[in-house]
Coordinates of C-alpha atoms in Angstrom, one line a residue:
Chain A
M423 CA -2.5 -26.1 16.0
I424 CA -3.5 -30.1 16.1
T425 CA -1.1 -32.3 17.2
K426 CA -0.8 -36.0 16.7
D427 CA -1.5 -36.7 20.6
Q428 CA -4.8 -34.6 20.4
L429 CA -5.8 -36.8 17.4
K430 CA -5.1 -39.7 18.7
H431 CA -7.6 -38.7 22.2
L432 CA -10.1 -37.0 19.2
S433 CA -10.1 -40.6 17.3
K434 CA -10.7 -42.3 20.8
L435 CA -13.5 -39.8 21.7
S436 CA -15.1 -40.6 17.8
K437 CA -14.4 -44.0 18.8
I438 CA -12.4 -44.6 15.6
D439 CA -9.2 -46.7 14.8
L440 CA -7.0 -45.2 12.9
T441 CA -3.4 -46.5 11.4
E442 CA -0.2 -44.9 12.2
N443 CA -0.2 -43.5 8.2
E444 CA -3.6 -41.9 8.9
F445 CA -2.3 -40.2 12.1
E446 CA 0.5 -39.0 10.1
T447 CA -2.0 -37.6 6.8
Y448 CA -5.0 -36.7 9.3
T449 CA -2.8 -34.7 11.6
K450 CA -1.7 -32.6 8.9
Q451 CA -5.1 -32.4 6.5
I452 CA -7.4 -31.7 9.9
E453 CA -4.9 -29.0 11.3
K454 CA -5.5 -27.0 7.6
I455 CA -9.0 -27.5 8.2
I456 CA -9.4 -26.3 11.7
K457 CA -7.2 -23.4 10.5
Y458 CA -9.6 -22.4 7.8
L459 CA -12.5 -22.5 10.6
D460 CA -10.3 -20.2 12.6
K461 CA -12.0 -17.5 10.2
L462 CA -14.9 -17.6 12.4
D463 CA -12.9 -15.8 14.7
E464 CA -12.3 -12.6 12.7
I465 CA -15.8 -11.7 12.6
S466 CA -16.7 -9.4 15.8
F467 CA -20.0 -10.2 17.6
E468 CA -19.7 -7.0 19.3
E469 CA -22.7 -4.8 20.1
N470 CA -21.3 -1.9 18.3
N471 CA -22.9 -3.8 15.1
P472 CA -25.7 -2.2 15.1
S473 CA -27.4 -5.2 12.2
L474 CA -26.5 -7.6 14.6
L475 CA -28.1 -6.2 17.4
L476 CA -31.5 -7.9 15.6
L477 CA -30.3 -11.0 16.0
S478 CA -31.9 -13.2 18.9
F479 CA -28.2 -14.6 19.4
K480 CA -28.5 -18.3 20.8
K481 CA -26.9 -19.1 24.2
L482 CA -25.0 -22.3 25.2
S483 CA -27.9 -23.5 27.1
E484 CA -30.3 -23.1 24.2
L485 CA -28.3 -25.4 22.4
R486 CA -27.8 -28.3 24.2
E487 CA -29.9 -30.0 26.7
D488 CA -27.5 -33.3 28.3
T489 CA -30.7 -35.2 29.4
I490 CA -30.2 -39.3 28.8
I491 CA -32.8 -41.1 27.0
E492 CA -33.5 -44.5 27.2
P493 CA -33.4 -46.7 23.7
T494 CA -36.3 -47.7 22.6
L495 CA -35.1 -49.5 19.7
N496 CA -37.3 -53.1 18.6
I497 CA -33.9 -54.6 18.4
D498 CA -34.9 -58.5 17.6
K499 CA -36.0 -57.1 14.7
I500 CA -33.2 -55.6 13.0
A501 CA -29.6 -56.2 15.3
K502 CA -27.1 -58.8 13.7
N503 CA -25.8 -61.7 15.7
L504 CA -28.8 -62.5 17.6
K505 CA -29.0 -65.7 19.3
D506 CA -31.9 -66.9 21.2
K507 CA -33.6 -63.6 21.3
F508 CA -30.3 -62.5 22.7
V509 CA -28.0 -60.1 21.3
R510 CA -24.3 -61.1 21.1
G511 CA -22.2 -58.6 22.0
P512 CA -18.1 -58.1 22.4
V513 CA -17.0 -59.2 25.9
M514 CA -16.9 -57.0 28.4
S515 CA -13.9 -55.9 30.6
Chain B
M950 CA -39.9 -46.4 -31.0
S951 CA -36.4 -45.3 -30.8
N952 CA -34.4 -43.8 -28.4
L953 CA -37.5 -43.0 -26.0
Y954 CA -34.6 -42.3 -22.9
T955 CA -34.7 -39.1 -24.5
L956 CA -37.7 -37.7 -23.7
N957 CA -38.5 -35.7 -20.6
V958 CA -41.3 -36.1 -17.9
D959 CA -44.2 -35.0 -19.7
Q960 CA -43.5 -36.4 -23.0
V961 CA -42.9 -40.1 -21.0
V962 CA -46.2 -39.6 -18.8
N963 CA -48.6 -38.5 -22.1
G964 CA -46.3 -40.9 -24.4
I965 CA -47.8 -44.2 -21.8
K966 CA -51.1 -42.7 -22.0
N967 CA -51.8 -42.0 -25.0
G968 CA -50.3 -45.1 -26.4
E969 CA -47.5 -44.1 -28.8
F970 CA -45.3 -46.8 -26.3
T971 CA -46.0 -48.8 -23.4
S972 CA -44.0 -48.1 -19.9
E973 CA -42.6 -51.6 -20.8
E974 CA -41.1 -50.7 -23.9
Y975 CA -40.0 -47.4 -22.0
V976 CA -38.5 -49.2 -19.3
S977 CA -36.7 -52.1 -21.7
Q978 CA -34.8 -49.4 -23.4
I979 CA -33.9 -47.6 -20.4
I980 CA -32.4 -50.6 -18.5
E981 CA -30.6 -51.5 -22.0
R982 CA -29.0 -48.0 -21.5
I983 CA -28.0 -48.2 -18.7
K984 CA -26.5 -51.9 -19.6
K985 CA -24.5 -50.0 -22.2
V986 CA -23.2 -46.5 -20.9
D987 CA -23.3 -47.0 -17.1
K988 CA -20.0 -49.1 -17.3
K989 CA -18.1 -45.9 -18.4
I990 CA -19.3 -43.7 -15.9
N991 CA -20.5 -45.5 -12.8
S992 CA -23.7 -43.6 -11.6
F993 CA -25.6 -47.0 -10.5
I994 CA -25.0 -48.8 -7.4
T995 CA -28.2 -51.3 -7.8
I996 CA -30.4 -51.7 -10.3
N997 CA -33.9 -52.7 -9.3
D998 CA -34.8 -55.9 -10.8
N999 CA -38.5 -55.4 -10.4
A1000 CA -38.6 -52.0 -12.4
L1001 CA -40.3 -54.6 -15.8
V1002 CA -43.1 -56.0 -13.4
Q1003 CA -43.4 -52.4 -12.1
A1004 CA -43.8 -51.3 -15.8
Q1005 CA -46.2 -54.3 -16.7
Q1006 CA -48.9 -53.2 -14.1
I1007 CA -48.9 -49.5 -15.1
D1008 CA -49.5 -50.8 -18.8
K1009 CA -52.2 -53.3 -17.5
K1010 CA -53.9 -50.4 -15.3
I1011 CA -53.8 -48.4 -18.9
R1012 CA -55.3 -51.4 -20.9
S1013 CA -57.7 -51.9 -18.3
G1014 CA -59.2 -48.3 -18.0
I1015 CA -57.8 -47.6 -14.4
T1016 CA -56.3 -44.0 -13.8
V1017 CA -52.8 -43.8 -13.5
G1018 CA -50.9 -41.2 -11.8
S1019 CA -49.7 -37.8 -12.9
L1020 CA -46.1 -39.8 -13.3
A1021 CA -47.3 -43.0 -14.5
G1022 CA -44.6 -44.7 -16.1
I1023 CA -41.3 -42.3 -15.8
V1024 CA -38.4 -43.8 -14.5
V1025 CA -36.8 -42.2 -11.0
G1026 CA -33.0 -43.0 -9.8
V1027 CA -32.4 -42.2 -6.1
K1028 CA -29.3 -41.5 -4.2
D1029 CA -28.0 -44.3 -2.3
N1030 CA -28.9 -42.4 1.0
I1031 CA -32.8 -42.1 0.7
S1032 CA -34.3 -45.4 2.1
T1033 CA -36.2 -47.4 -0.8
A1034 CA -38.3 -50.5 0.6
G1035 CA -36.7 -53.8 -0.6
L1036 CA -33.8 -52.1 -2.1
K1037 CA -29.7 -51.6 -0.5
T1038 CA -29.4 -48.6 0.2
T1039 CA -25.6 -48.4 0.9
C1040 CA -25.0 -44.6 1.1
A1041 CA -22.0 -45.7 -0.4
S1042 CA -20.0 -47.1 2.6
K1043 CA -18.8 -50.5 3.5
M1044 CA -20.8 -50.2 6.6
L1045 CA -24.5 -50.3 5.5
S1046 CA -23.2 -52.4 1.9
D1047 CA -26.1 -55.3 3.1
Y1048 CA -28.6 -53.0 4.3
V1049 CA -31.8 -53.4 3.0
P1050 CA -34.6 -50.9 5.0
P1051 CA -37.8 -51.8 5.7
Y1052 CA -39.5 -49.1 4.8
D1053 CA -39.9 -46.2 2.0
A1054 CA -38.8 -42.6 2.7
T1055 CA -41.6 -40.2 2.6
V1056 CA -40.3 -38.7 -1.0
I1057 CA -40.2 -42.3 -2.6
K1058 CA -43.8 -43.5 -1.3
R1059 CA -45.4 -40.5 -3.0
L1060 CA -43.3 -41.0 -5.8
K1061 CA -44.4 -44.7 -6.3
D1062 CA -47.9 -43.3 -5.8
K1063 CA -48.0 -41.7 -8.4
G1064 CA -46.8 -44.1 -10.6
A1065 CA -43.0 -43.6 -11.2
I1066 CA -40.8 -46.5 -11.2
I1067 CA -38.0 -46.5 -9.2
I1068 CA -34.8 -48.0 -11.4
G1069 CA -32.3 -48.0 -8.9
K1070 CA -29.8 -46.6 -6.6
L1071 CA -27.0 -43.9 -7.3
N1072 CA -23.5 -43.9 -6.5
L1073 CA -22.8 -40.8 -4.1
D1074 CA -19.4 -39.9 -1.6
E1075 CA -19.6 -42.0 1.1
F1076 CA -22.7 -40.6 3.1
A1077 CA -23.1 -37.7 1.3
M1078 CA -19.7 -36.3 2.4
G1079 CA -17.7 -34.9 -0.4
S1080 CA -17.8 -32.6 -3.5
T1081 CA -16.7 -35.1 -6.4
T1082 CA -18.3 -38.6 -5.7
E1083 CA -14.8 -39.4 -5.8
W1084 CA -15.5 -41.2 -2.0
S1085 CA -17.4 -44.0 -2.9
S1086 CA -16.9 -47.2 -1.9
Y1087 CA -18.4 -48.6 -5.3
G1088 CA -16.3 -46.8 -6.9
L1089 CA -16.1 -42.8 -8.3
T1090 CA -18.5 -42.0 -10.7
R1091 CA -17.5 -40.0 -14.0
N1092 CA -18.2 -36.9 -16.2
P1093 CA -20.4 -38.4 -19.1
W1094 CA -19.2 -34.8 -20.7
N1095 CA -15.2 -35.5 -20.2
L1096 CA -14.7 -39.4 -18.5
D1097 CA -11.2 -38.2 -17.0
Y1098 CA -13.3 -35.2 -15.0
V1099 CA -15.1 -35.3 -12.2
C1100 CA -18.9 -34.8 -12.2
G1101 CA -19.2 -33.1 -8.8
G1102 CA -20.6 -34.6 -5.7
S1103 CA -22.2 -35.7 -3.3
S1104 CA -25.4 -36.7 -5.5
G1105 CA -22.5 -37.3 -9.0
G1106 CA -24.5 -40.3 -9.4
S1107 CA -28.0 -38.8 -9.4
A1108 CA -26.7 -35.6 -12.1
A1109 CA -24.4 -38.0 -14.2
S1110 CA -27.5 -40.8 -14.8
I1111 CA -29.4 -38.0 -15.7
A1112 CA -26.7 -36.3 -18.3
A1113 CA -26.4 -39.6 -19.6
Q1114 CA -30.1 -40.0 -20.2
L1115 CA -30.1 -43.2 -18.2
C1116 CA -33.4 -42.1 -16.0
T1117 CA -36.4 -39.1 -16.8
A1118 CA -35.5 -37.6 -13.6
S1119 CA -33.4 -38.7 -10.3
L1120 CA -33.2 -37.3 -6.5
G1121 CA -30.8 -36.2 -4.7
S1122 CA -29.5 -34.7 -1.5
D1123 CA -28.2 -31.2 -0.6
T1124 CA -26.5 -30.5 2.2
G1125 CA -24.3 -27.6 0.9
G1126 CA -24.5 -28.0 -2.4
S1127 CA -24.6 -31.5 -3.2
V1128 CA -27.7 -31.6 -5.9
R1129 CA -26.6 -28.4 -7.7
C1130 CA -22.9 -28.5 -7.8
P1131 CA -23.0 -32.3 -9.5
S1132 CA -25.7 -30.7 -11.3
S1133 CA -23.4 -27.8 -12.3
F1134 CA -20.7 -30.1 -13.8
C1135 CA -22.8 -32.7 -15.9
S1136 CA -25.0 -29.4 -17.5
V1137 CA -28.5 -30.8 -15.7
V1138 CA -31.3 -28.9 -13.8
G1139 CA -30.9 -29.3 -9.8
F1140 CA -33.1 -27.9 -7.3
K1141 CA -32.8 -27.4 -3.8
P1142 CA -35.7 -26.6 -1.9
T1143 CA -36.7 -24.3 1.1
Y1144 CA -35.8 -26.5 4.1
G1145 CA -39.2 -28.2 5.7
L1146 CA -40.9 -28.4 2.0
V1147 CA -39.4 -32.0 1.4
S1148 CA -39.9 -35.0 4.4
R1149 CA -36.2 -35.7 4.7
Y1150 CA -38.4 -38.7 6.9
G1151 CA -35.8 -42.0 5.2
L1152 CA -32.7 -39.8 4.2
V1153 CA -29.6 -41.3 6.2
S1154 CA -29.0 -38.1 8.0
Y1155 CA -25.4 -36.4 7.8
S1156 CA -26.5 -33.1 8.4
N1157 CA -29.9 -32.7 9.6
S1158 CA -30.3 -29.0 9.8
L1159 CA -29.2 -28.2 6.8
E1160 CA -30.2 -31.0 4.5
Q1161 CA -33.2 -31.5 1.9
I1162 CA -33.6 -33.8 -0.4
G1163 CA -33.5 -32.4 -4.1
P1164 CA -35.1 -33.2 -8.1
I1165 CA -32.6 -33.2 -10.4
G1166 CA -33.8 -33.3 -14.2
R1167 CA -33.2 -32.4 -18.0
T1168 CA -35.4 -29.2 -17.6
I1169 CA -36.8 -27.0 -14.8
S1170 CA -40.9 -28.3 -16.2
D1171 CA -39.6 -32.0 -15.3
V1172 CA -37.7 -30.9 -11.7
K1173 CA -41.2 -28.7 -11.2
K1174 CA -43.2 -31.7 -11.9
I1175 CA -40.9 -34.5 -9.0
M1176 CA -41.3 -31.4 -6.5
E1177 CA -45.3 -31.0 -7.3
V1178 CA -45.3 -34.8 -5.5
I1179 CA -42.8 -34.8 -3.2
S1180 CA -43.1 -31.5 -1.5
G1181 CA -45.7 -30.8 2.0
K1182 CA -46.6 -31.8 5.2
D1183 CA -45.3 -35.2 6.7
T1184 CA -45.8 -35.9 10.3
N1185 CA -42.8 -38.3 9.8
D1186 CA -40.4 -35.5 9.4
N1187 CA -41.9 -32.4 11.8
T1188 CA -40.0 -29.8 10.0
T1189 CA -41.8 -29.9 6.7
I1190 CA -44.5 -27.1 6.6
D1191 CA -48.2 -27.2 4.7
T1192 CA -47.9 -26.2 1.1
K1193 CA -51.3 -26.8 0.2
N1194 CA -52.3 -23.1 -0.2
N1195 CA -49.4 -21.9 -1.3
N1196 CA -49.8 -22.8 -5.0
I1197 CA -46.1 -23.0 -5.1
F1198 CA -45.7 -24.9 -8.2
D1199 CA -48.9 -24.2 -10.4
N1200 CA -48.9 -22.6 -13.7
N1201 CA -50.1 -19.4 -13.0
H1202 CA -47.2 -17.2 -14.5
S1203 CA -48.8 -13.6 -13.2
D1204 CA -45.3 -13.1 -12.1
L1205 CA -43.6 -12.6 -15.4
E1206 CA -45.8 -10.0 -16.5
Q1207 CA -44.1 -7.3 -14.8
K1208 CA -40.5 -8.2 -15.7
N1209 CA -39.7 -4.5 -15.7
S1210 CA -40.4 -4.8 -11.4
Q1211 CA -38.3 -7.9 -11.3
K1212 CA -35.1 -7.1 -9.7
I1213 CA -32.0 -9.5 -10.0
G1214 CA -28.8 -8.8 -7.6
L1215 CA -25.8 -10.2 -8.3
L1216 CA -23.8 -11.2 -6.0
K1217 CA -20.5 -9.5 -6.8
E1218 CA -18.4 -11.4 -3.9
L1219 CA -19.8 -15.0 -5.8
I1220 CA -19.1 -13.8 -9.0
N1221 CA -15.7 -12.2 -8.6
G1222 CA -14.2 -15.0 -6.6
A1223 CA -15.0 -17.2 -9.7
D1224 CA -12.3 -18.2 -12.2
E1225 CA -12.5 -16.6 -16.0
P1226 CA -14.3 -19.0 -18.4
V1227 CA -17.3 -19.1 -15.3
Y1228 CA -17.3 -15.4 -14.7
Q1229 CA -17.9 -14.4 -18.4
C1230 CA -20.2 -17.2 -19.1
I1231 CA -22.3 -16.1 -16.0
Y1232 CA -21.8 -12.5 -17.5
S1233 CA -23.2 -13.9 -20.7
A1234 CA -26.3 -15.2 -19.1
I1235 CA -27.1 -11.9 -16.9
D1236 CA -27.3 -10.2 -20.6
K1237 CA -30.1 -12.5 -21.3
F1238 CA -31.8 -11.7 -18.4
N1239 CA -31.6 -8.3 -19.1
E1240 CA -32.6 -8.5 -22.7
F1241 CA -35.8 -10.6 -21.4
G1242 CA -36.6 -6.6 -19.2
F1243 CA -35.3 -8.0 -15.9
T1244 CA -33.0 -5.5 -14.1
S1245 CA -30.1 -6.6 -12.5
E1246 CA -27.8 -4.7 -10.3
E1247 CA -24.5 -5.3 -8.3
S1248 CA -25.6 -6.6 -4.8
S1249 CA -23.0 -7.8 -1.9
L1250 CA -23.5 -10.3 0.9
K1251 CA -20.2 -9.3 3.4
S1252 CA -20.9 -12.3 5.5
S1253 CA -20.5 -14.7 2.4
E1254 CA -16.7 -14.5 3.6
Y1255 CA -17.5 -16.8 6.9
A1256 CA -20.2 -19.1 5.5
L1257 CA -18.1 -21.6 4.9
A1258 CA -16.3 -22.1 7.7
S1259 CA -19.6 -21.8 9.6
Y1260 CA -21.3 -24.2 7.4
Y1261 CA -18.2 -27.1 8.2
T1262 CA -18.1 -26.3 11.2
I1263 CA -22.0 -27.4 11.7
A1264 CA -22.0 -30.0 9.0
T1265 CA -19.0 -32.0 10.9
A1266 CA -20.6 -31.6 14.2
E1267 CA -23.6 -32.7 13.0
A1268 CA -22.2 -35.9 11.5
S1269 CA -20.1 -36.6 14.4
S1270 CA -23.6 -37.1 16.3
N1271 CA -25.5 -38.3 13.2
L1272 CA -23.2 -41.2 12.5
A1273 CA -22.7 -42.4 16.1
R1274 CA -25.4 -44.4 15.5
F1275 CA -23.2 -46.7 13.1
D1276 CA -22.0 -48.8 15.7
N1277 CA -21.5 -52.1 14.1
I1278 CA -24.5 -54.0 15.7
R1279 CA -27.4 -52.8 14.1
Y1280 CA -25.9 -52.8 10.6
G1281 CA -22.1 -53.2 9.7
F1282 CA -18.9 -55.1 8.9
E1283 CA -18.9 -59.1 9.3
L1284 CA -16.4 -58.7 12.6
N1285 CA -17.0 -61.3 15.1
P1286 CA -17.3 -59.6 18.5
D1287 CA -15.7 -62.2 20.9
D1288 CA -12.6 -61.1 22.1
Y1289 CA -13.5 -57.2 22.0
E1290 CA -14.2 -54.7 24.9
W1291 CA -17.1 -52.6 23.4
N1292 CA -15.2 -49.6 22.9
T1293 CA -12.1 -51.4 21.2
Y1294 CA -14.8 -53.6 18.8
F1295 CA -16.8 -50.0 17.9
S1296 CA -14.0 -48.3 17.0
K1297 CA -12.1 -51.3 14.8
A1298 CA -15.4 -51.6 13.3
R1299 CA -15.8 -47.7 12.5
G1300 CA -11.9 -47.8 11.4
N1301 CA -13.9 -49.2 8.1
F1302 CA -15.2 -45.9 7.4
G1303 CA -13.3 -44.2 4.2
D1304 CA -11.5 -41.3 4.7
E1305 CA -13.4 -38.5 4.3
V1306 CA -16.2 -40.0 6.4
K1307 CA -13.2 -40.4 9.1
R1308 CA -12.1 -36.7 8.9
R1309 CA -15.6 -35.0 9.3
I1310 CA -16.5 -36.9 12.5
I1311 CA -13.4 -36.1 14.1
V1312 CA -13.1 -32.3 13.1
G1313 CA -16.7 -32.9 14.3
S1314 CA -15.8 -34.4 17.9
F1315 CA -13.4 -31.6 17.9
V1316 CA -15.8 -28.5 17.4
L1317 CA -18.2 -30.0 19.8
S1318 CA -15.4 -30.6 22.8
S1319 CA -14.8 -29.1 25.9
G1320 CA -13.0 -25.6 25.5
Y1321 CA -13.8 -25.7 21.8
Y1322 CA -17.6 -25.7 21.3
G1323 CA -18.3 -22.1 22.0
K1324 CA -15.2 -21.4 19.5
Y1325 CA -15.9 -22.6 16.9
Y1326 CA -19.6 -23.9 16.9
L1327 CA -21.3 -21.4 18.8
K1328 CA -19.8 -19.1 16.7
A1329 CA -20.6 -21.0 13.3
Q1330 CA -24.6 -20.7 14.5
R1331 CA -24.1 -17.0 15.3
V1332 CA -22.6 -16.3 11.0
K1333 CA -25.7 -18.6 10.5
D1334 CA -27.7 -16.2 11.9
L1335 CA -26.3 -13.1 10.3
I1336 CA -26.1 -14.6 6.9
K1337 CA -29.5 -15.5 6.9
H1338 CA -30.4 -11.6 8.6
E1339 CA -28.5 -10.2 5.5
L1340 CA -30.0 -12.3 3.0
K1341 CA -33.3 -11.8 4.5
N1342 CA -32.2 -8.1 4.0
L1343 CA -31.4 -8.6 0.2
F1344 CA -34.5 -9.8 -0.9
K1345 CA -36.4 -7.1 0.6
K1346 CA -34.7 -5.3 -2.3
Y1347 CA -34.2 -8.3 -5.3
D1348 CA -36.7 -10.9 -6.0
L1349 CA -33.3 -13.1 -7.1
L1350 CA -29.9 -13.5 -5.9
L1351 CA -27.7 -14.8 -8.7
S1352 CA -24.3 -16.6 -9.1
P1353 CA -22.2 -19.1 -10.4
T1354 CA -22.9 -22.6 -8.9
V1355 CA -19.5 -23.3 -8.5
P1356 CA -16.8 -20.8 -9.1
V1357 CA -14.4 -23.6 -11.0
L1358 CA -14.8 -25.8 -13.6
P1359 CA -15.2 -29.3 -13.9
F1360 CA -11.4 -30.6 -13.0
K1361 CA -9.3 -33.8 -13.4
I1362 CA -10.1 -37.2 -11.5
G1363 CA -7.8 -37.4 -8.5
E1364 CA -6.6 -33.5 -8.8
K1365 CA -7.9 -32.4 -5.2
I1366 CA -8.8 -35.4 -3.9
D1367 CA -5.3 -35.3 -1.2
D1368 CA -6.5 -31.7 -0.5
P1369 CA -9.3 -31.7 1.5
L1370 CA -9.6 -27.9 2.1
K1371 CA -9.5 -27.3 -1.8
M1372 CA -12.4 -29.7 -1.9
Y1373 CA -14.0 -27.9 0.4
L1374 CA -13.5 -24.4 -1.2
I1375 CA -15.7 -26.0 -4.3
D1376 CA -18.8 -25.3 -2.0
I1377 CA -17.9 -21.9 -1.2
N1378 CA -21.5 -20.7 -3.4
T1379 CA -23.8 -22.9 -2.4
V1380 CA -23.7 -23.6 1.4
L1381 CA -25.3 -20.1 1.4
A1382 CA -28.3 -21.6 0.4
N1383 CA -28.5 -24.5 2.9
L1384 CA -27.6 -22.1 6.2
A1385 CA -29.9 -19.6 5.2
G1386 CA -32.7 -22.7 4.6
I1387 CA -33.6 -21.2 0.9
P1388 CA -34.5 -22.5 -1.9
A1389 CA -31.7 -22.5 -4.8
I1390 CA -31.6 -23.4 -8.3
S1391 CA -28.5 -24.9 -10.7
I1392 CA -29.6 -24.5 -14.2
P1393 CA -27.1 -25.1 -16.8
I1394 CA -25.6 -21.7 -19.1
G1395 CA -22.9 -22.9 -21.4
F1396 CA -19.8 -24.7 -21.8
K1397 CA -16.1 -24.0 -21.9
N1398 CA -13.5 -26.7 -23.7
G1399 CA -16.2 -29.2 -23.5
L1400 CA -17.3 -28.4 -19.6
P1401 CA -20.2 -27.4 -18.3
I1402 CA -21.0 -24.3 -16.6
G1403 CA -23.8 -23.6 -14.3
L1404 CA -26.1 -20.7 -13.0
Q1405 CA -27.2 -20.6 -9.8
I1406 CA -30.5 -19.0 -8.8
M1407 CA -31.2 -18.1 -5.1
A1408 CA -35.0 -16.5 -3.7
D1409 CA -36.5 -16.1 -0.6
E1410 CA -38.0 -18.9 1.6
F1411 CA -41.0 -20.5 -0.2
Q1412 CA -40.7 -18.1 -3.3
E1413 CA -40.2 -21.3 -5.5
K1414 CA -42.9 -20.2 -8.2
K1415 CA -40.9 -16.8 -8.8
L1416 CA -37.7 -18.7 -8.9
L1417 CA -38.5 -21.7 -11.1
D1418 CA -40.5 -19.1 -13.4
I1419 CA -37.6 -16.7 -13.6
A1420 CA -35.7 -19.6 -14.1
E1421 CA -37.5 -21.4 -17.0
V1422 CA -37.6 -17.5 -18.9
L1423 CA -33.7 -18.3 -18.5
E1424 CA -33.8 -21.5 -19.9
K1425 CA -35.7 -21.4 -23.0
S1426 CA -33.9 -18.1 -23.9
I1427 CA -30.5 -20.0 -23.4
N1428 CA -29.5 -22.5 -26.9
I1429 CA -26.9 -24.8 -25.6
N1430 CA -25.8 -26.3 -28.6
T1431 CA -24.6 -29.9 -27.3
P1432 CA -27.9 -31.0 -25.1
Y1433 CA -26.3 -34.4 -24.4
P1434 CA -22.4 -35.9 -24.2
D1435 CA -22.0 -39.0 -26.7
L1436 CA -21.5 -41.8 -25.1

């Protein structure tokens, strides 16, 4: 179940502005999509299924390493809003 | 010479080399046809203004006795999410409407090195997210067989342009069926290679653990010719594999001499789930296989039921990460940054993505978010492993697996646009090959009410030679009465 408030939080996480109309439409559509993805709950990965014992399932720690990588992009070649070798960015709050 | 645009890859290459016509004559006819026909189907986003000059250079080389490449003079259309130096690459998005890549994707460089001419960039669903090419910021692409119907997607421009004879061959990208679905809907041949066979360097990433660049052509032979050139190790893409000693695309048909030993598995879950006209057409094709001496029998892939949920979890998760780079600083909309706080600025700019892209990024953020990561993403990865494992076991018993490419006939434009889930279900047969990383092809096998039907053939990883050789046998045995649409 996806609520409008959850969708607001997700749009903030995704950094995507949505209009009121989009919130209305997407809430229904995304709820339907997530409900379909819940199909994944139907499959059992218990050890009583012998065929699955052969698989080397990934653990959470293997899937993602939370390290910060500093950008090495040569930004002055491709950036928009360049001024005197500086990139003009939005105002910091 | 008239109607040069009807020729296949070999005919174009040999015709130009043997002096039957020039590369300039060929390209001129293609450009003329694009101008005349493409306003009906809208398969092109950008035309390469230098194509004629490049054709003249090939003619000059031939006149001077300089050796030209194996694809010299053929005209290739490229899906607009593959980087082309000096030629706009928009991903059918407003976000990249002015983006001109400073470099060629590896596949483009390899094609150019062999003398192919890039004729232009082809329409797609924005950032390759869609199954009908209705989600393009440059307008939808229509099915050349019936202009009121969808052409499939996301490589809709790549398939429609081949059916409409606007290029010799084209390139698409296939994340969950995006080469095969439009190829089925447009009655052309579309091939998704084994993951790692073709470099993704220069392909704008959507879901990089699943996607591969693949060729679309009128015949399997055309697709083979393109694959010979674009496949192989690339130091710019560490997922690519060296294929030098594998003879994946050689012309030795020794496998076919033992037809009786070739076993074909018919995936019952995928075949039985198809609409009646598709089901009937698939069984007519299977009869042809049997007539040729192949042995076929029903087979089962139990985990296929969970494939689509696994696919859309992984694909949206990767999309939410990959598309985070579109922050409107390096490229993007004209939006003055003054008076905005950072997050507000990004969010406002990114609100200009199309509906389907926004939906998928949000779903991706959801399945990766705290509290849901294990329930969705981790499980989806496990299902992916399970599917790969089950398919591996099936390929111990069968040489190839057959199913409809798409379980339904092409449908009317706008019919499913308001229901994303209905749209996703179109991919139900094609996502398996992406999850397992195996090769799969869609070949035309017939029509119902003037609408094309495609057959999907899958093989184990790196078994492209066997797959393409056997598919070619079937292709030759099927006589489709109306080979090209009347445009």
